[in-house]
PDB file of C-alpha atoms in Angstrom:
ATOM      1  CA  UNK A  28       1.291  16.682  12.584  1.00 64.00           C
ATOM      2  CA  UNK A  29       0.366  14.122  15.249  1.00 68.00           C
ATOM      3  CA  UNK A  30       1.443  10.528  14.658  1.00 69.00           C
ATOM      4  CA  UNK A  31      -0.482   7.827  16.477  1.00 78.00           C
ATOM      5  CA  UNK A  32       1.441   4.616  16.916  1.00 80.00           C
ATOM      6  CA  UNK A  33      -0.213   1.208  17.079  1.00 84.00           C
ATOM      7  CA  UNK A  34       2.984  -0.330  18.416  1.00 87.00           C
ATOM      8  CA  UNK A  35       5.871   1.462  20.014  1.00 89.00           C
ATOM      9  CA  UNK A  36       9.010  -0.267  21.205  1.00 88.00           C
ATOM     10  CA  UNK A  37      11.533   1.197  23.606  1.00 92.00           C
ATOM     11  CA  UNK A  38      15.043  -0.130  24.146  1.00 93.00           C
ATOM     12  CA  UNK A  39      14.089  -3.570  22.848  1.00 90.00           C
ATOM     13  CA  UNK A  40      16.437  -6.472  22.195  1.00 89.00           C
ATOM     14  CA  UNK A  41      15.324  -8.905  19.475  1.00 84.00           C
ATOM     15  CA  UNK A  42      16.712 -12.392  19.092  1.00 82.00           C
ATOM     16  CA  UNK A  43      15.841 -15.954  18.225  1.00 79.00           C
ATOM     17  CA  UNK A  44      15.785 -18.309  21.200  1.00 78.00           C
ATOM     18  CA  UNK A  45      19.279 -19.510  22.122  1.00 84.00           C
ATOM     19  CA  UNK A  46      20.963 -17.214  19.562  1.00 83.00           C
ATOM     20  CA  UNK A  47      22.975 -14.035  19.633  1.00 88.00           C
ATOM     21  CA  UNK A  48      20.731 -10.893  19.590  1.00 87.00           C
ATOM     22  CA  UNK A  49      19.854  -9.411  16.182  1.00 85.00           C
ATOM     23  CA  UNK A  50      19.155  -5.913  17.570  1.00 86.00           C
ATOM     24  CA  UNK A  51      20.047  -4.404  20.926  1.00 92.00           C
ATOM     25  CA  UNK A  52      18.511  -1.222  22.382  1.00 92.00           C
ATOM     26  CA  UNK A  53      16.165  -0.710  19.417  1.00 90.00           C
ATOM     27  CA  UNK A  54      13.515   2.068  19.504  1.00 92.00           C
ATOM     28  CA  UNK A  55      10.816   2.166  16.813  1.00 87.00           C
ATOM     29  CA  UNK A  56       7.147   2.808  16.206  1.00 88.00           C
ATOM     30  CA  UNK A  57       4.594   1.570  13.698  1.00 88.00           C
ATOM     31  CA  UNK A  58       1.890   4.083  12.817  1.00 86.00           C
ATOM     32  CA  UNK A  59      -1.747   3.598  11.762  1.00 79.00           C
ATOM     33  CA  UNK A  60      -0.895   3.759   8.050  1.00 80.00           C
ATOM     34  CA  UNK A  61       1.657   0.930   8.210  1.00 80.00           C
ATOM     35  CA  UNK A  62       1.125  -2.660   7.217  1.00 76.00           C
ATOM     36  CA  UNK A  63       3.836  -4.947   8.502  1.00 76.00           C
ATOM     37  CA  UNK A  64       4.568  -8.635   8.657  1.00 72.00           C
ATOM     38  CA  UNK A  65       6.643 -10.340  11.306  1.00 68.00           C
ATOM     39  CA  UNK A  66       8.009 -13.571   9.937  1.00 67.00           C
ATOM     40  CA  UNK A  67       9.232 -16.447  12.015  1.00 62.00           C
ATOM     41  CA  UNK A  68       9.683 -16.976  15.730  1.00 60.00           C
ATOM     42  CA  UNK A  69      11.120 -13.500  16.460  1.00 60.00           C
ATOM     43  CA  UNK A  70      10.220 -11.566  19.504  1.00 65.00           C
ATOM     44  CA  UNK A  71      11.496  -9.048  21.939  1.00 77.00           C
ATOM     45  CA  UNK A  72      13.651 -10.624  24.620  1.00 82.00           C
ATOM     46  CA  UNK A  73      14.016  -7.390  26.617  1.00 85.00           C
ATOM     47  CA  UNK A  74      12.542  -3.912  26.601  1.00 89.00           C
ATOM     48  CA  UNK A  75       9.082  -2.373  26.499  1.00 88.00           C
ATOM     49  CA  UNK A  76       6.486  -2.915  23.747  1.00 85.00           C
ATOM     50  CA  UNK A  77       3.215  -0.951  23.932  1.00 88.00           C
ATOM     51  CA  UNK A  78       0.189  -1.793  21.774  1.00 87.00           C
ATOM     52  CA  UNK A  79      -2.586   0.644  20.827  1.00 87.00           C
ATOM     53  CA  UNK A  80      -6.124  -0.528  21.565  1.00 85.00           C
ATOM     54  CA  UNK A  81      -6.900  -0.236  17.800  1.00 79.00           C
ATOM     55  CA  UNK A  82      -4.216  -2.756  16.879  1.00 80.00           C
ATOM     56  CA  UNK A  83      -5.484  -5.838  15.053  1.00 76.00           C
ATOM     57  CA  UNK A  84      -3.173  -8.801  14.727  1.00 74.00           C
ATOM     58  CA  UNK A  85      -3.817 -11.357  12.018  1.00 69.00           C
ATOM     59  CA  UNK A  86      -2.062 -14.577  11.193  1.00 68.00           C
ATOM     60  CA  UNK A  87      -1.260 -15.953   7.780  1.00 66.00           C
ATOM     61  CA  UNK A  88       0.576 -19.190   7.189  1.00 63.00           C
ATOM     62  CA  UNK A  89       1.969 -20.652   4.003  1.00 65.00           C
ATOM     63  CA  UNK A  90      -1.004 -23.025   3.663  1.00 66.00           C
ATOM     64  CA  UNK A  91      -3.716 -20.355   3.828  1.00 66.00           C
ATOM     65  CA  UNK A  92      -4.550 -20.736   0.127  1.00 69.00           C
ATOM     66  CA  UNK A  93      -5.362 -24.432   0.336  1.00 74.00           C
ATOM     67  CA  UNK A  94      -9.067 -23.772   0.958  1.00 79.00           C
ATOM     68  CA  UNK A  95      -9.522 -21.916  -2.363  1.00 87.00           C
ATOM     69  CA  UNK A  96     -11.637 -23.638  -5.010  1.00 88.00           C
ATOM     70  CA  UNK A  97      -9.712 -24.359  -8.228  1.00 91.00           C
ATOM     71  CA  UNK A  98     -12.516 -23.676 -10.725  1.00 94.00           C
ATOM     72  CA  UNK A  99     -13.674 -20.331  -9.267  1.00 94.00           C
ATOM     73  CA  UNK A 100     -12.160 -16.963 -10.069  1.00 96.00           C
ATOM     74  CA  UNK A 101     -11.121 -14.740  -7.162  1.00 95.00           C
ATOM     75  CA  UNK A 102     -14.133 -12.476  -7.818  1.00 96.00           C
ATOM     76  CA  UNK A 103     -16.531 -15.449  -7.831  1.00 96.00           C
ATOM     77  CA  UNK A 104     -14.964 -16.769  -4.639  1.00 93.00           C
ATOM     78  CA  UNK A 105     -15.507 -13.509  -2.731  1.00 93.00           C
ATOM     79  CA  UNK A 106     -18.999 -13.071  -4.174  1.00 95.00           C
ATOM     80  CA  UNK A 107     -19.975 -16.530  -2.910  1.00 92.00           C
ATOM     81  CA  UNK A 108     -18.184 -16.358   0.419  1.00 89.00           C
ATOM     82  CA  UNK A 109     -19.347 -12.879   1.464  1.00 91.00           C
ATOM     83  CA  UNK A 110     -22.480 -12.432  -0.697  1.00 94.00           C
ATOM     84  CA  UNK A 111     -20.899  -9.443  -2.436  1.00 94.00           C
ATOM     85  CA  UNK A 112     -21.867  -7.839  -5.723  1.00 96.00           C
ATOM     86  CA  UNK A 113     -19.303  -8.233  -8.509  1.00 96.00           C
ATOM     87  CA  UNK A 114     -17.959  -4.663  -8.281  1.00 95.00           C
ATOM     88  CA  UNK A 115     -17.404  -4.838  -4.505  1.00 95.00           C
ATOM     89  CA  UNK A 116     -15.655  -8.205  -4.781  1.00 94.00           C
ATOM     90  CA  UNK A 117     -13.242  -6.770  -7.356  1.00 95.00           C
ATOM     91  CA  UNK A 118     -12.649  -3.650  -5.274  1.00 94.00           C
ATOM     92  CA  UNK A 119     -11.816  -5.838  -2.254  1.00 91.00           C
ATOM     93  CA  UNK A 120      -9.360  -7.876  -4.322  1.00 93.00           C
ATOM     94  CA  UNK A 121      -7.699  -4.663  -5.452  1.00 92.00           C
ATOM     95  CA  UNK A 122      -7.168  -3.538  -1.856  1.00 88.00           C
ATOM     96  CA  UNK A 123      -5.064  -6.664  -1.310  1.00 85.00           C
ATOM     97  CA  UNK A 124      -2.918  -5.909  -4.340  1.00 87.00           C
ATOM     98  CA  UNK A 125      -4.331  -8.460  -6.761  1.00 92.00           C
ATOM     99  CA  UNK A 126      -4.004  -7.040 -10.297  1.00 93.00           C
ATOM    100  CA  UNK A 127      -7.331  -6.485 -12.035  1.00 94.00           C
ATOM    101  CA  UNK A 128      -6.536  -8.942 -14.848  1.00 94.00           C
ATOM    102  CA  UNK A 129      -6.291 -11.726 -12.226  1.00 95.00           C
ATOM    103  CA  UNK A 130      -9.762 -11.117 -10.766  1.00 96.00           C
ATOM    104  CA  UNK A 131     -11.438 -13.273 -13.413  1.00 96.00           C
ATOM    105  CA  UNK A 132      -8.823 -16.036 -13.885  1.00 95.00           C
ATOM    106  CA  UNK A 133      -9.563 -19.441 -12.351  1.00 96.00           C
ATOM    107  CA  UNK A 134      -7.733 -20.044  -9.068  1.00 93.00           C
ATOM    108  CA  UNK A 135      -5.914 -23.069 -10.510  1.00 93.00           C
ATOM    109  CA  UNK A 136      -4.214 -20.763 -13.021  1.00 95.00           C
ATOM    110  CA  UNK A 137      -3.049 -18.128 -10.510  1.00 93.00           C
ATOM    111  CA  UNK A 138       0.479 -17.973  -9.108  1.00 90.00           C
ATOM    112  CA  UNK A 139       1.140 -18.818  -5.475  1.00 86.00           C
ATOM    113  CA  UNK A 140       1.501 -15.134  -4.627  1.00 85.00           C
ATOM    114  CA  UNK A 141      -1.791 -14.275  -6.315  1.00 90.00           C
ATOM    115  CA  UNK A 142      -3.564 -17.078  -4.427  1.00 89.00           C
ATOM    116  CA  UNK A 143      -2.080 -15.767  -1.177  1.00 85.00           C
ATOM    117  CA  UNK A 144      -3.587 -12.322  -1.866  1.00 87.00           C
ATOM    118  CA  UNK A 145      -7.013 -13.903  -2.427  1.00 88.00           C
ATOM    119  CA  UNK A 146      -6.656 -15.941   0.762  1.00 84.00           C
ATOM    120  CA  UNK A 147      -5.965 -12.744   2.751  1.00 77.00           C
ATOM    121  CA  UNK A 148      -9.363 -11.359   1.693  1.00 68.00           C
TER     122      UNK A 148
END
């Protein structure tokens, strides 16, 4: 089996600025089937990080859900925003881990985590 990495790190030291290192001499790879989140101002201070040309980096902050409309359901929101049929909007919501029962609930009644999944769209 061949594993294609989108990021590979070799002998990397991770630390926060002006703090003691969290990891020293770390080797790891992230493959095409992985979904990862890097939280906070971390970053390699030393070492080699290589990125695959297919790598896509997205950003999500804690206020990403503020643009959602309170009276729409997640399915209605995606249908309006992307001109999707109902079934495709629900399938898209499912790919982001939003439970099917939440697809038709008004945004104002969703939890913060559920709203975050809709905002990821």
